[in-house]
Amino acid sequence: MYREETAKAYAKLIIRTGVNLQKGQLVILNAPIENAEFARLVLEEAYRAGARDVLLRYFDDKASRIRYQYASEDALTTVPAWKYTPIEEYAKAGAAYICIESDDPDAFFGIDSEKLGKGMNAEARAKKPFQQIFDKNEIQWTVVAAAGREWAKKVFPEAEEEWAVQKLWDAIYHTTRMDTPDPEKAWAEHSGRLRKYCDFLNDSGITRLHLENSLGTSLDIGLIPGAIWAGGSEKTVKGVEFEANMPTEEVFTAPHREKVDGKVCSTLPLNYQGVLIDGFWFEFQDGQVVDYGAKQGKEALDQIFQDENCRRLGEVALVPYDSLISRSGILFYSTLFDENASCHLALGSGYTSSIPGAERMSREEKEQIGLNEAYSHIDFMFGSADLKATGYTEEGREIPLFENGNWAFGA
């Protein structure tokens, strides 16, 4: 473990600020097997904070690769009904959910993309009932990171393995504000700043966005009437505050699933289920992707779009180009980090928390008001140093939001 005392403090931050664990609450803890040592620190901190019990589940990219390489397509697409029952039952009982990520960006390189896509889509469908519980903010949840060897070597290929892992831990600690005198206070202040941007956007009356830069992006996005901009800490339906992502630098809302037109070009690679997609672009018409391409990994996009609703957007997020993660100059090959270095969009499902009352709507009712429903939510980055974002009200009033990649107003 690199810097064990700092790792212990990081584990404490995850429990106290990330999920803001309440005494007597259950916990679901998902962790990569490589990071079992760190997972045990989080486990211990959960019990110290008063957890009733913790369901610890390890996952293993290398074992998953072996399965996708050798198992039949039928086996991969037949997900037993009981597979996600434990976490679903824990979540229904009010458990807080913690996911520690340490993905190898090349975990599934060379695996048949069609077979991989079908298997991943089957898993996503089976997991959807659990996913909906925290999508609705019925429980606290947080996604965090721990340094892994394969991930570290991808991010810092010039460094010796041990040094690369140390550098990645340093980067994780820096971007989660662990190198400040009081990380919990720093997070409270950071969330406060993000909420001020949200307050401005929510009070502005904006109904449409236009996004453009010199790389080829020129995109119009209509917003759902009554959609709320959110960012920083969130609250459960019972009012318990938590940080869904650590790190986070975004403010976001739900676009209207039928009101997206134009072209958007990626500015950072997307690591989708262990396949790297780079240099990609999408053309939208009436909310739907009608054309697309990529310099690398187009076959992964082909698999994503097997779900027709993944051809529509579920999120638009604004992130300043000079964010803490962007200033680090590190390409993490991880959506958790890279999406917070750049403005981004998400293909697929929208967050019900963006629309007051949406948690009580059926799928048909959500789609009727413009909220997209899908089995996946896939973020991709398009922000740049020259990005311009303009908001328009229903009366046609123009409101500058971003100039040269950053907020056009202070918070």
mmCIF file of C-alpha atoms in Angstrom:
data_model
loop_
_atom_site.group_PDB
_atom_site.id
_atom_site.type_symbol
_atom_site.label_atom_id
_atom_site.label_comp_id
_atom_site.label_asym_id
_atom_site.label_seq_id
_atom_site.Cartn_x
_atom_site.Cartn_y
_atom_site.Cartn_z
ATOM 1 C CA MET A 1 0.000 0.000 0.000
ATOM 2 C CA TYR A 2 1.455 3.368 -0.986
ATOM 3 C CA ARG A 3 1.423 5.889 1.890
ATOM 4 C CA GLU A 4 -0.764 3.851 4.203
ATOM 5 C CA GLU A 5 -1.653 6.753 6.486
ATOM 6 C CA THR A 6 -2.884 8.773 3.501
ATOM 7 C CA ALA A 7 -4.762 5.715 2.240
ATOM 8 C CA LYS A 8 -6.488 5.404 5.625
ATOM 9 C CA ALA A 9 -7.462 9.083 5.483
ATOM 10 C CA TYR A 10 -8.753 8.575 1.935
ATOM 11 C CA ALA A 11 -10.837 5.600 3.095
ATOM 12 C CA LYS A 12 -12.255 7.796 5.858
ATOM 13 C CA LEU A 13 -13.123 10.515 3.317
ATOM 14 C CA ILE A 14 -14.965 7.949 1.178
ATOM 15 C CA ILE A 15 -17.067 6.829 4.151
ATOM 16 C CA ARG A 16 -17.640 10.207 5.829
ATOM 17 C CA THR A 17 -18.022 12.448 2.763
ATOM 18 C CA GLY A 18 -18.464 10.091 -0.200
ATOM 19 C CA VAL A 19 -21.458 8.129 1.087
ATOM 20 C CA ASN A 20 -21.867 10.009 4.376
ATOM 21 C CA LEU A 21 -22.585 6.709 6.092
ATOM 22 C CA GLN A 22 -25.294 6.790 8.746
ATOM 23 C CA LYS A 23 -25.043 4.733 11.937
ATOM 24 C CA GLY A 24 -26.754 1.379 11.625
ATOM 25 C CA GLN A 25 -26.762 1.506 7.812
ATOM 26 C CA LEU A 26 -25.830 -1.429 5.587
ATOM 27 C CA VAL A 27 -23.058 -1.034 2.994
ATOM 28 C CA ILE A 28 -22.377 -2.606 -0.409
ATOM 29 C CA LEU A 29 -18.667 -2.385 -1.254
ATOM 30 C CA ASN A 30 -17.505 -3.387 -4.750
ATOM 31 C CA ALA A 31 -13.731 -3.519 -5.180
ATOM 32 C CA PRO A 32 -11.129 -4.864 -7.627
ATOM 33 C CA ILE A 33 -9.345 -7.910 -6.238
ATOM 34 C CA GLU A 34 -5.989 -6.233 -6.888
ATOM 35 C CA ASN A 35 -6.935 -3.547 -4.370
ATOM 36 C CA ALA A 36 -8.053 -5.875 -1.587
ATOM 37 C CA GLU A 37 -5.685 -4.165 0.864
ATOM 38 C CA PHE A 38 -7.276 -0.763 0.258
ATOM 39 C CA ALA A 39 -10.767 -2.285 0.240
ATOM 40 C CA ARG A 40 -10.108 -3.630 3.734
ATOM 41 C CA LEU A 41 -9.263 -0.091 4.886
ATOM 42 C CA VAL A 42 -12.612 1.133 3.537
ATOM 43 C CA LEU A 43 -14.335 -1.866 5.130
ATOM 44 C CA GLU A 44 -12.805 -1.094 8.521
ATOM 45 C CA GLU A 45 -13.664 2.598 8.260
ATOM 46 C CA ALA A 46 -17.279 1.693 7.465
ATOM 47 C CA TYR A 47 -17.547 -0.355 10.638
ATOM 48 C CA ARG A 48 -15.835 2.402 12.638
ATOM 49 C CA ALA A 49 -18.491 4.820 11.358
ATOM 50 C CA GLY A 50 -21.255 2.560 12.631
ATOM 51 C CA ALA A 51 -22.133 0.318 9.672
ATOM 52 C CA ARG A 52 -24.523 -2.469 10.645
ATOM 53 C CA ASP A 53 -22.870 -4.802 8.134
ATOM 54 C CA VAL A 54 -20.867 -4.623 4.893
ATOM 55 C CA LEU A 55 -21.364 -6.783 1.815
ATOM 56 C CA LEU A 56 -17.899 -6.886 0.216
ATOM 57 C CA ARG A 57 -17.793 -8.078 -3.411
ATOM 58 C CA TYR A 58 -14.547 -8.396 -5.356
ATOM 59 C CA PHE A 59 -14.272 -8.276 -9.139
ATOM 60 C CA ASP A 60 -11.353 -9.304 -11.334
ATOM 61 C CA ASP A 61 -10.713 -7.925 -14.840
ATOM 62 C CA LYS A 62 -8.288 -10.737 -15.680
ATOM 63 C CA ALA A 63 -10.814 -13.423 -14.751
ATOM 64 C CA SER A 64 -13.504 -11.600 -16.720
ATOM 65 C CA ARG A 65 -11.226 -11.539 -19.765
ATOM 66 C CA ILE A 66 -10.708 -15.301 -19.540
ATOM 67 C CA ARG A 67 -14.467 -15.825 -19.360
ATOM 68 C CA TYR A 68 -15.153 -13.608 -22.390
ATOM 69 C CA GLN A 69 -12.428 -15.391 -24.298
ATOM 70 C CA TYR A 70 -13.623 -18.938 -23.690
ATOM 71 C CA ALA A 71 -17.294 -18.961 -22.592
ATOM 72 C CA SER A 72 -19.998 -19.466 -25.202
ATOM 73 C CA GLU A 73 -22.143 -16.566 -26.345
ATOM 74 C CA ASP A 74 -25.153 -18.339 -24.852
ATOM 75 C CA ALA A 75 -23.462 -18.510 -21.440
ATOM 76 C CA LEU A 76 -22.452 -14.847 -21.608
ATOM 77 C CA THR A 77 -25.931 -13.651 -22.505
ATOM 78 C CA THR A 78 -27.770 -15.848 -19.978
ATOM 79 C CA VAL A 79 -27.472 -13.996 -16.685
ATOM 80 C CA PRO A 80 -28.919 -15.938 -13.722
ATOM 81 C CA ALA A 81 -31.771 -14.140 -11.967
ATOM 82 C CA TRP A 82 -29.969 -14.506 -8.622
ATOM 83 C CA LYS A 83 -26.687 -12.909 -9.713
ATOM 84 C CA TYR A 84 -27.573 -9.374 -8.613
ATOM 85 C CA THR A 85 -30.155 -10.354 -5.978
ATOM 86 C CA PRO A 86 -27.821 -9.771 -2.979
ATOM 87 C CA ILE A 87 -26.951 -6.190 -3.871
ATOM 88 C CA GLU A 88 -30.520 -5.446 -4.947
ATOM 89 C CA GLU A 89 -31.870 -6.721 -1.621
ATOM 90 C CA TYR A 90 -29.247 -4.751 0.324
ATOM 91 C CA ALA A 91 -30.101 -1.622 -1.653
ATOM 92 C CA LYS A 92 -33.819 -2.089 -1.013
ATOM 93 C CA ALA A 93 -32.926 -2.276 2.686
ATOM 94 C CA GLY A 94 -31.261 1.151 2.377
ATOM 95 C CA ALA A 95 -27.609 0.142 2.016
ATOM 96 C CA ALA A 96 -25.068 2.749 0.933
ATOM 97 C CA TYR A 97 -23.199 1.724 -2.237
ATOM 98 C CA ILE A 98 -19.453 2.195 -2.792
ATOM 99 C CA CYS A 99 -17.699 1.210 -6.008
ATOM 100 C CA ILE A 100 -13.896 1.310 -6.108
ATOM 101 C CA GLU A 101 -12.611 1.453 -9.686
ATOM 102 C CA SER A 102 -9.155 0.498 -10.925
ATOM 103 C CA ASP A 103 -9.883 -0.648 -14.453
ATOM 104 C CA ASP A 104 -7.190 -1.768 -16.864
ATOM 105 C CA PRO A 105 -7.994 0.335 -19.981
ATOM 106 C CA ASP A 106 -6.845 -2.555 -22.197
ATOM 107 C CA ALA A 107 -8.512 -5.331 -20.191
ATOM 108 C CA PHE A 108 -10.489 -6.669 -23.146
ATOM 109 C CA PHE A 109 -8.196 -5.695 -26.010
ATOM 110 C CA GLY A 110 -8.410 -8.327 -28.736
ATOM 111 C CA ILE A 111 -11.627 -9.933 -27.428
ATOM 112 C CA ASP A 112 -14.346 -10.356 -30.076
ATOM 113 C CA SER A 113 -16.249 -7.062 -29.857
ATOM 114 C CA GLU A 114 -19.646 -8.542 -30.793
ATOM 115 C CA LYS A 115 -19.367 -11.267 -28.169
ATOM 116 C CA LEU A 116 -18.157 -8.762 -25.580
ATOM 117 C CA GLY A 117 -20.929 -6.308 -26.397
ATOM 118 C CA LYS A 118 -23.690 -8.907 -26.159
ATOM 119 C CA GLY A 119 -22.381 -10.153 -22.831
ATOM 120 C CA MET A 120 -22.011 -6.671 -21.355
ATOM 121 C CA ASN A 121 -25.476 -5.650 -22.541
ATOM 122 C CA ALA A 122 -26.975 -8.752 -20.916
ATOM 123 C CA GLU A 123 -25.255 -7.873 -17.632
ATOM 124 C CA ALA A 124 -26.528 -4.290 -17.853
ATOM 125 C CA ARG A 125 -30.109 -5.477 -18.380
ATOM 126 C CA ALA A 126 -29.892 -7.862 -15.430
ATOM 127 C CA LYS A 127 -28.416 -5.166 -13.201
ATOM 128 C CA LYS A 128 -30.953 -2.494 -14.200
ATOM 129 C CA PRO A 129 -33.320 -2.925 -11.201
ATOM 130 C CA PHE A 130 -30.389 -2.326 -8.836
ATOM 131 C CA GLN A 131 -29.085 0.528 -10.993
ATOM 132 C CA GLN A 132 -32.452 2.282 -10.834
ATOM 133 C CA ILE A 133 -32.375 2.357 -7.029
ATOM 134 C CA PHE A 134 -29.345 4.625 -6.886
ATOM 135 C CA ASP A 135 -30.173 6.446 -10.130
ATOM 136 C CA LYS A 136 -33.237 7.684 -8.226
ATOM 137 C CA ASN A 137 -31.019 8.637 -5.255
ATOM 138 C CA GLU A 138 -32.971 6.323 -2.984
ATOM 139 C CA ILE A 139 -29.637 5.507 -1.313
ATOM 140 C CA GLN A 140 -26.259 7.197 -0.971
ATOM 141 C CA TRP A 141 -23.679 6.019 -3.486
ATOM 142 C CA THR A 142 -20.198 6.952 -4.582
ATOM 143 C CA VAL A 143 -17.693 5.893 -7.237
ATOM 144 C CA VAL A 144 -14.019 6.312 -6.299
ATOM 145 C CA ALA A 145 -10.670 5.009 -7.534
ATOM 146 C CA ALA A 146 -7.639 3.066 -6.364
ATOM 147 C CA ALA A 147 -4.365 2.717 -8.246
ATOM 148 C CA GLY A 148 -3.874 -0.557 -10.141
ATOM 149 C CA ARG A 149 -0.740 -1.811 -11.855
ATOM 150 C CA GLU A 150 -2.090 -2.192 -15.405
ATOM 151 C CA TRP A 151 -3.944 1.103 -15.174
ATOM 152 C CA ALA A 152 -0.830 2.867 -13.815
ATOM 153 C CA LYS A 153 1.366 1.499 -16.610
ATOM 154 C CA LYS A 154 -1.135 2.794 -19.194
ATOM 155 C CA VAL A 155 -1.218 6.281 -17.646
ATOM 156 C CA PHE A 156 2.548 6.503 -17.011
ATOM 157 C CA PRO A 157 4.149 4.210 -19.626
ATOM 158 C CA GLU A 158 7.577 5.807 -19.227
ATOM 159 C CA ALA A 159 7.848 4.938 -15.518
ATOM 160 C CA GLU A 160 8.919 1.728 -13.804
ATOM 161 C CA GLU A 161 5.905 -0.225 -12.589
ATOM 162 C CA GLU A 162 6.247 0.549 -8.872
ATOM 163 C CA TRP A 163 6.883 4.221 -9.571
ATOM 164 C CA ALA A 164 3.935 4.363 -11.984
ATOM 165 C CA VAL A 165 1.636 3.004 -9.266
ATOM 166 C CA GLN A 166 2.966 5.576 -6.790
ATOM 167 C CA LYS A 167 2.428 8.370 -9.308
ATOM 168 C CA LEU A 168 -1.137 7.222 -9.923
ATOM 169 C CA TRP A 169 -1.893 7.158 -6.179
ATOM 170 C CA ASP A 170 -0.492 10.701 -5.984
ATOM 171 C CA ALA A 171 -2.752 11.807 -8.845
ATOM 172 C CA ILE A 172 -5.796 10.205 -7.199
ATOM 173 C CA TYR A 173 -5.017 11.895 -3.885
ATOM 174 C CA HIS A 174 -4.493 15.272 -5.566
ATOM 175 C CA THR A 175 -7.705 15.209 -7.605
ATOM 176 C CA THR A 176 -9.745 14.108 -4.579
ATOM 177 C CA ARG A 177 -8.293 16.981 -2.517
ATOM 178 C CA MET A 178 -6.478 14.645 -0.155
ATOM 179 C CA ASP A 179 -3.423 16.920 -0.293
ATOM 180 C CA THR A 180 -5.294 19.804 1.365
ATOM 181 C CA PRO A 181 -5.062 20.480 5.126
ATOM 182 C CA ASP A 182 -8.689 19.404 5.670
ATOM 183 C CA PRO A 183 -10.085 17.275 2.799
ATOM 184 C CA GLU A 184 -13.618 17.133 4.223
ATOM 185 C CA LYS A 185 -13.743 20.927 4.481
ATOM 186 C CA ALA A 186 -12.227 21.270 0.989
ATOM 187 C CA TRP A 187 -14.980 19.050 -0.412
ATOM 188 C CA ALA A 188 -17.691 21.053 1.331
ATOM 189 C CA GLU A 189 -16.309 24.289 -0.145
ATOM 190 C CA HIS A 190 -15.935 22.743 -3.609
ATOM 191 C CA SER A 191 -19.504 21.451 -3.583
ATOM 192 C CA GLY A 192 -20.678 24.900 -2.521
ATOM 193 C CA ARG A 193 -19.011 26.486 -5.570
ATOM 194 C CA LEU A 194 -20.571 23.952 -7.937
ATOM 195 C CA ARG A 195 -24.002 24.585 -6.436
ATOM 196 C CA LYS A 196 -23.628 28.331 -7.139
ATOM 197 C CA TYR A 197 -23.156 27.560 -10.839
ATOM 198 C CA CYS A 198 -26.217 25.307 -10.677
ATOM 199 C CA ASP A 199 -28.244 28.074 -9.006
ATOM 200 C CA PHE A 200 -27.336 30.487 -11.809
ATOM 201 C CA LEU A 201 -28.299 28.000 -14.520
ATOM 202 C CA ASN A 202 -31.531 26.994 -12.781
ATOM 203 C CA ASP A 203 -32.543 30.651 -12.402
ATOM 204 C CA SER A 204 -31.548 31.635 -15.958
ATOM 205 C CA GLY A 205 -34.574 30.260 -17.824
ATOM 206 C CA ILE A 206 -32.343 28.506 -20.386
ATOM 207 C CA THR A 207 -34.223 26.055 -22.587
ATOM 208 C CA ARG A 208 -31.547 25.376 -25.230
ATOM 209 C CA LEU A 209 -27.756 25.152 -25.479
ATOM 210 C CA HIS A 210 -25.420 25.671 -28.414
ATOM 211 C CA LEU A 211 -21.927 24.165 -28.183
ATOM 212 C CA GLU A 212 -19.116 24.835 -30.640
ATOM 213 C CA ASN A 213 -15.346 24.712 -31.063
ATOM 214 C CA SER A 214 -12.727 24.662 -33.813
ATOM 215 C CA LEU A 215 -12.449 20.854 -33.762
ATOM 216 C CA GLY A 216 -15.776 20.408 -35.533
ATOM 217 C CA THR A 217 -18.344 20.439 -32.737
ATOM 218 C CA SER A 218 -21.471 22.458 -33.523
ATOM 219 C CA LEU A 219 -24.366 21.062 -31.537
ATOM 220 C CA ASP A 220 -27.795 22.320 -30.475
ATOM 221 C CA ILE A 221 -29.300 20.710 -27.372
ATOM 222 C CA GLY A 222 -32.854 21.313 -26.229
ATOM 223 C CA LEU A 223 -33.481 20.819 -22.510
ATOM 224 C CA ILE A 224 -36.442 19.125 -20.866
ATOM 225 C CA PRO A 225 -38.887 21.682 -19.432
ATOM 226 C CA GLY A 226 -38.335 21.819 -15.679
ATOM 227 C CA ALA A 227 -35.006 19.986 -15.833
ATOM 228 C CA ILE A 228 -32.694 20.807 -12.919
ATOM 229 C CA TRP A 229 -28.974 21.492 -13.164
ATOM 230 C CA ALA A 230 -27.084 19.646 -10.425
ATOM 231 C CA GLY A 231 -23.467 19.380 -9.326
ATOM 232 C CA GLY A 232 -21.357 18.751 -6.278
ATOM 233 C CA SER A 233 -22.998 16.878 -3.437
ATOM 234 C CA GLU A 234 -26.405 15.309 -3.939
ATOM 235 C CA LYS A 235 -29.143 14.285 -1.512
ATOM 236 C CA THR A 236 -31.118 11.081 -1.198
ATOM 237 C CA VAL A 237 -34.891 11.204 -1.229
ATOM 238 C CA LYS A 238 -34.606 11.170 2.587
ATOM 239 C CA GLY A 239 -32.301 14.194 2.583
ATOM 240 C CA VAL A 240 -28.931 12.531 3.297
ATOM 241 C CA GLU A 241 -26.103 14.353 1.505
ATOM 242 C CA PHE A 242 -23.433 12.409 -0.434
ATOM 243 C CA GLU A 243 -20.837 12.761 -3.216
ATOM 244 C CA ALA A 244 -21.740 10.474 -6.125
ATOM 245 C CA ASN A 245 -18.320 10.787 -7.782
ATOM 246 C CA MET A 246 -14.955 11.517 -6.218
ATOM 247 C CA PRO A 247 -13.483 13.401 -8.013
ATOM 248 C CA THR A 248 -16.147 15.605 -9.606
ATOM 249 C CA GLU A 249 -15.952 18.971 -11.348
ATOM 250 C CA GLU A 250 -19.195 18.966 -13.341
ATOM 251 C CA VAL A 251 -22.629 20.513 -13.353
ATOM 252 C CA PHE A 252 -25.122 18.540 -15.413
ATOM 253 C CA THR A 253 -28.714 18.147 -16.528
ATOM 254 C CA ALA A 254 -30.912 16.071 -18.828
ATOM 255 C CA PRO A 255 -31.231 16.990 -22.513
ATOM 256 C CA HIS A 256 -34.479 16.343 -24.345
ATOM 257 C CA ARG A 257 -34.122 12.986 -26.082
ATOM 258 C CA GLU A 258 -35.613 14.323 -29.346
ATOM 259 C CA LYS A 259 -34.065 17.799 -29.441
ATOM 260 C CA VAL A 260 -30.383 17.300 -30.274
ATOM 261 C CA ASP A 261 -29.082 18.346 -33.696
ATOM 262 C CA GLY A 262 -25.626 18.783 -35.195
ATOM 263 C CA LYS A 263 -22.184 17.259 -34.791
ATOM 264 C CA VAL A 264 -20.000 16.610 -31.750
ATOM 265 C CA CYS A 265 -16.347 15.526 -31.872
ATOM 266 C CA SER A 266 -14.557 13.794 -29.003
ATOM 267 C CA THR A 267 -11.490 15.372 -27.436
ATOM 268 C CA LEU A 268 -10.421 12.498 -25.164
ATOM 269 C CA PRO A 269 -10.456 8.716 -25.613
ATOM 270 C CA LEU A 270 -13.299 6.675 -24.145
ATOM 271 C CA ASN A 271 -12.518 3.429 -22.344
ATOM 272 C CA TYR A 272 -15.701 1.408 -22.856
ATOM 273 C CA GLN A 273 -15.736 -1.980 -21.154
ATOM 274 C CA GLY A 274 -12.000 -2.450 -21.640
ATOM 275 C CA VAL A 275 -11.976 -1.270 -25.276
ATOM 276 C CA LEU A 276 -10.369 2.080 -26.102
ATOM 277 C CA ILE A 277 -12.341 4.305 -28.503
ATOM 278 C CA ASP A 278 -10.510 7.350 -29.845
ATOM 279 C CA GLY A 279 -10.977 10.103 -32.425
ATOM 280 C CA PHE A 280 -14.735 9.560 -32.643
ATOM 281 C CA TRP A 281 -17.646 11.769 -33.653
ATOM 282 C CA PHE A 282 -21.441 11.659 -33.792
ATOM 283 C CA GLU A 283 -23.965 13.366 -36.043
ATOM 284 C CA PHE A 284 -27.385 13.941 -34.448
ATOM 285 C CA GLN A 285 -30.739 14.620 -36.041
ATOM 286 C CA ASP A 286 -33.939 15.006 -34.008
ATOM 287 C CA GLY A 287 -32.123 13.634 -30.988
ATOM 288 C CA GLN A 288 -30.761 10.481 -32.589
ATOM 289 C CA VAL A 289 -27.267 9.530 -33.815
ATOM 290 C CA VAL A 290 -27.653 9.154 -37.579
ATOM 291 C CA ASP A 291 -23.949 8.846 -38.447
ATOM 292 C CA TYR A 292 -20.728 8.222 -36.544
ATOM 293 C CA GLY A 293 -17.095 7.249 -36.931
ATOM 294 C CA ALA A 294 -13.871 6.656 -35.000
ATOM 295 C CA LYS A 295 -10.150 6.421 -35.681
ATOM 296 C CA GLN A 296 -9.934 3.561 -33.173
ATOM 297 C CA GLY A 297 -12.526 1.285 -31.603
ATOM 298 C CA LYS A 298 -15.463 1.869 -33.967
ATOM 299 C CA GLU A 299 -16.533 -1.739 -33.431
ATOM 300 C CA ALA A 300 -17.243 -0.869 -29.781
ATOM 301 C CA LEU A 301 -19.537 1.953 -30.920
ATOM 302 C CA ASP A 302 -21.324 -0.546 -33.170
ATOM 303 C CA GLN A 303 -22.058 -2.625 -30.074
ATOM 304 C CA ILE A 304 -23.177 0.365 -27.999
ATOM 305 C CA PHE A 305 -25.718 1.307 -30.656
ATOM 306 C CA GLN A 306 -27.359 -2.114 -30.615
ATOM 307 C CA ASP A 307 -29.496 -0.500 -27.926
ATOM 308 C CA GLU A 308 -31.407 2.056 -30.007
ATOM 309 C CA ASN A 309 -31.852 4.350 -27.002
ATOM 310 C CA CYS A 310 -28.079 4.594 -26.686
ATOM 311 C CA ARG A 311 -28.271 6.602 -29.916
ATOM 312 C CA ARG A 312 -29.834 9.378 -27.812
ATOM 313 C CA LEU A 313 -28.402 11.543 -25.047
ATOM 314 C CA GLY A 314 -29.091 11.190 -21.342
ATOM 315 C CA GLU A 315 -26.801 13.908 -19.981
ATOM 316 C CA VAL A 316 -25.059 17.163 -20.833
ATOM 317 C CA ALA A 317 -22.344 18.282 -18.388
ATOM 318 C CA LEU A 318 -20.324 21.481 -18.219
ATOM 319 C CA VAL A 319 -16.765 21.252 -16.862
ATOM 320 C CA PRO A 320 -14.224 24.111 -17.018
ATOM 321 C CA TYR A 321 -11.096 23.477 -19.052
ATOM 322 C CA ASP A 322 -8.970 24.685 -16.120
ATOM 323 C CA SER A 323 -10.483 22.153 -13.694
ATOM 324 C CA LEU A 324 -8.215 20.480 -11.160
ATOM 325 C CA ILE A 325 -8.021 17.314 -13.269
ATOM 326 C CA SER A 326 -7.428 19.145 -16.532
ATOM 327 C CA ARG A 327 -4.625 21.171 -14.958
ATOM 328 C CA SER A 328 -2.907 17.951 -13.899
ATOM 329 C CA GLY A 329 -2.163 17.301 -17.578
ATOM 330 C CA ILE A 330 -2.800 13.577 -17.071
ATOM 331 C CA LEU A 331 -4.878 11.463 -19.430
ATOM 332 C CA PHE A 332 -6.316 8.873 -17.037
ATOM 333 C CA TYR A 333 -8.024 6.579 -19.570
ATOM 334 C CA SER A 334 -10.839 6.473 -17.000
ATOM 335 C CA THR A 335 -14.234 8.117 -17.424
ATOM 336 C CA LEU A 336 -14.393 8.881 -13.690
ATOM 337 C CA PHE A 337 -11.427 11.222 -14.110
ATOM 338 C CA ASP A 338 -11.400 12.246 -17.761
ATOM 339 C CA GLU A 339 -15.059 13.342 -17.740
ATOM 340 C CA ASN A 340 -14.065 15.819 -15.016
ATOM 341 C CA ALA A 341 -11.347 17.297 -17.181
ATOM 342 C CA SER A 342 -13.732 18.178 -19.981
ATOM 343 C CA CYS A 343 -17.299 19.071 -20.852
ATOM 344 C CA HIS A 344 -19.051 15.846 -21.721
ATOM 345 C CA LEU A 345 -22.231 14.212 -22.928
ATOM 346 C CA ALA A 346 -23.641 10.787 -22.156
ATOM 347 C CA LEU A 347 -25.251 8.350 -24.523
ATOM 348 C CA GLY A 348 -28.099 6.363 -23.044
ATOM 349 C CA SER A 349 -30.056 6.699 -19.859
ATOM 350 C CA GLY A 350 -30.778 10.065 -18.250
ATOM 351 C CA TYR A 351 -30.839 10.646 -14.491
ATOM 352 C CA THR A 352 -34.339 10.722 -13.040
ATOM 353 C CA SER A 353 -32.991 13.071 -10.370
ATOM 354 C CA SER A 354 -32.742 15.759 -13.087
ATOM 355 C CA ILE A 355 -36.541 15.877 -13.409
ATOM 356 C CA PRO A 356 -38.705 16.477 -10.317
ATOM 357 C CA GLY A 357 -41.170 13.622 -9.954
ATOM 358 C CA ALA A 358 -39.535 11.419 -12.618
ATOM 359 C CA GLU A 359 -38.786 8.691 -10.069
ATOM 360 C CA ARG A 360 -42.526 7.972 -9.963
ATOM 361 C CA MET A 361 -42.958 7.847 -13.752
ATOM 362 C CA SER A 362 -43.118 4.788 -15.976
ATOM 363 C CA ARG A 363 -40.624 4.398 -18.807
ATOM 364 C CA GLU A 364 -43.271 5.569 -21.284
ATOM 365 C CA GLU A 365 -44.042 8.660 -19.201
ATOM 366 C CA LYS A 366 -40.351 9.537 -18.949
ATOM 367 C CA GLU A 367 -39.878 9.267 -22.694
ATOM 368 C CA GLN A 368 -43.018 11.324 -23.253
ATOM 369 C CA ILE A 369 -41.540 14.286 -21.353
ATOM 370 C CA GLY A 370 -38.166 13.786 -23.100
ATOM 371 C CA LEU A 371 -36.095 11.816 -20.564
ATOM 372 C CA ASN A 372 -34.159 9.016 -22.235
ATOM 373 C CA GLU A 373 -34.238 5.470 -20.867
ATOM 374 C CA ALA A 374 -31.603 2.849 -21.748
ATOM 375 C CA TYR A 375 -29.622 0.022 -20.172
ATOM 376 C CA SER A 376 -26.390 2.038 -20.250
ATOM 377 C CA HIS A 377 -25.092 5.526 -19.485
ATOM 378 C CA ILE A 378 -21.871 6.173 -21.408
ATOM 379 C CA ASP A 379 -20.027 9.464 -20.891
ATOM 380 C CA PHE A 380 -17.745 10.894 -23.565
ATOM 381 C CA MET A 381 -15.702 14.083 -23.605
ATOM 382 C CA PHE A 382 -15.875 16.969 -26.087
ATOM 383 C CA GLY A 383 -14.589 19.974 -24.113
ATOM 384 C CA SER A 384 -11.651 21.985 -25.459
ATOM 385 C CA ALA A 385 -9.635 25.123 -24.733
ATOM 386 C CA ASP A 386 -11.726 27.096 -27.232
ATOM 387 C CA LEU A 387 -15.150 25.673 -26.420
ATOM 388 C CA LYS A 388 -17.992 28.178 -26.488
ATOM 389 C CA ALA A 389 -21.287 27.347 -24.795
ATOM 390 C CA THR A 390 -24.301 29.633 -25.126
ATOM 391 C CA GLY A 391 -27.673 29.293 -23.467
ATOM 392 C CA TYR A 392 -30.937 30.537 -24.972
ATOM 393 C CA THR A 393 -34.175 31.269 -23.187
ATOM 394 C CA GLU A 394 -37.617 30.581 -24.626
ATOM 395 C CA GLU A 395 -37.846 34.293 -25.532
ATOM 396 C CA GLY A 396 -34.564 34.022 -27.475
ATOM 397 C CA ARG A 397 -32.371 35.819 -24.927
ATOM 398 C CA GLU A 398 -28.725 34.785 -25.314
ATOM 399 C CA ILE A 399 -26.703 33.944 -22.180
ATOM 400 C CA PRO A 400 -22.934 33.280 -22.467
ATOM 401 C CA LEU A 401 -22.004 30.253 -20.369
ATOM 402 C CA PHE A 402 -18.521 29.227 -21.531
ATOM 403 C CA GLU A 403 -15.847 31.253 -23.312
ATOM 404 C CA ASN A 404 -12.472 29.727 -24.221
ATOM 405 C CA GLY A 405 -13.337 26.522 -22.416
ATOM 406 C CA ASN A 406 -14.192 28.088 -19.048
ATOM 407 C CA TRP A 407 -17.151 29.638 -17.262
ATOM 408 C CA ALA A 408 -18.076 33.034 -18.658
ATOM 409 C CA PHE A 409 -19.156 34.188 -15.189
ATOM 410 C CA GLY A 410 -17.958 33.710 -11.608
ATOM 411 C CA ALA A 411 -19.523 31.717 -8.811
#
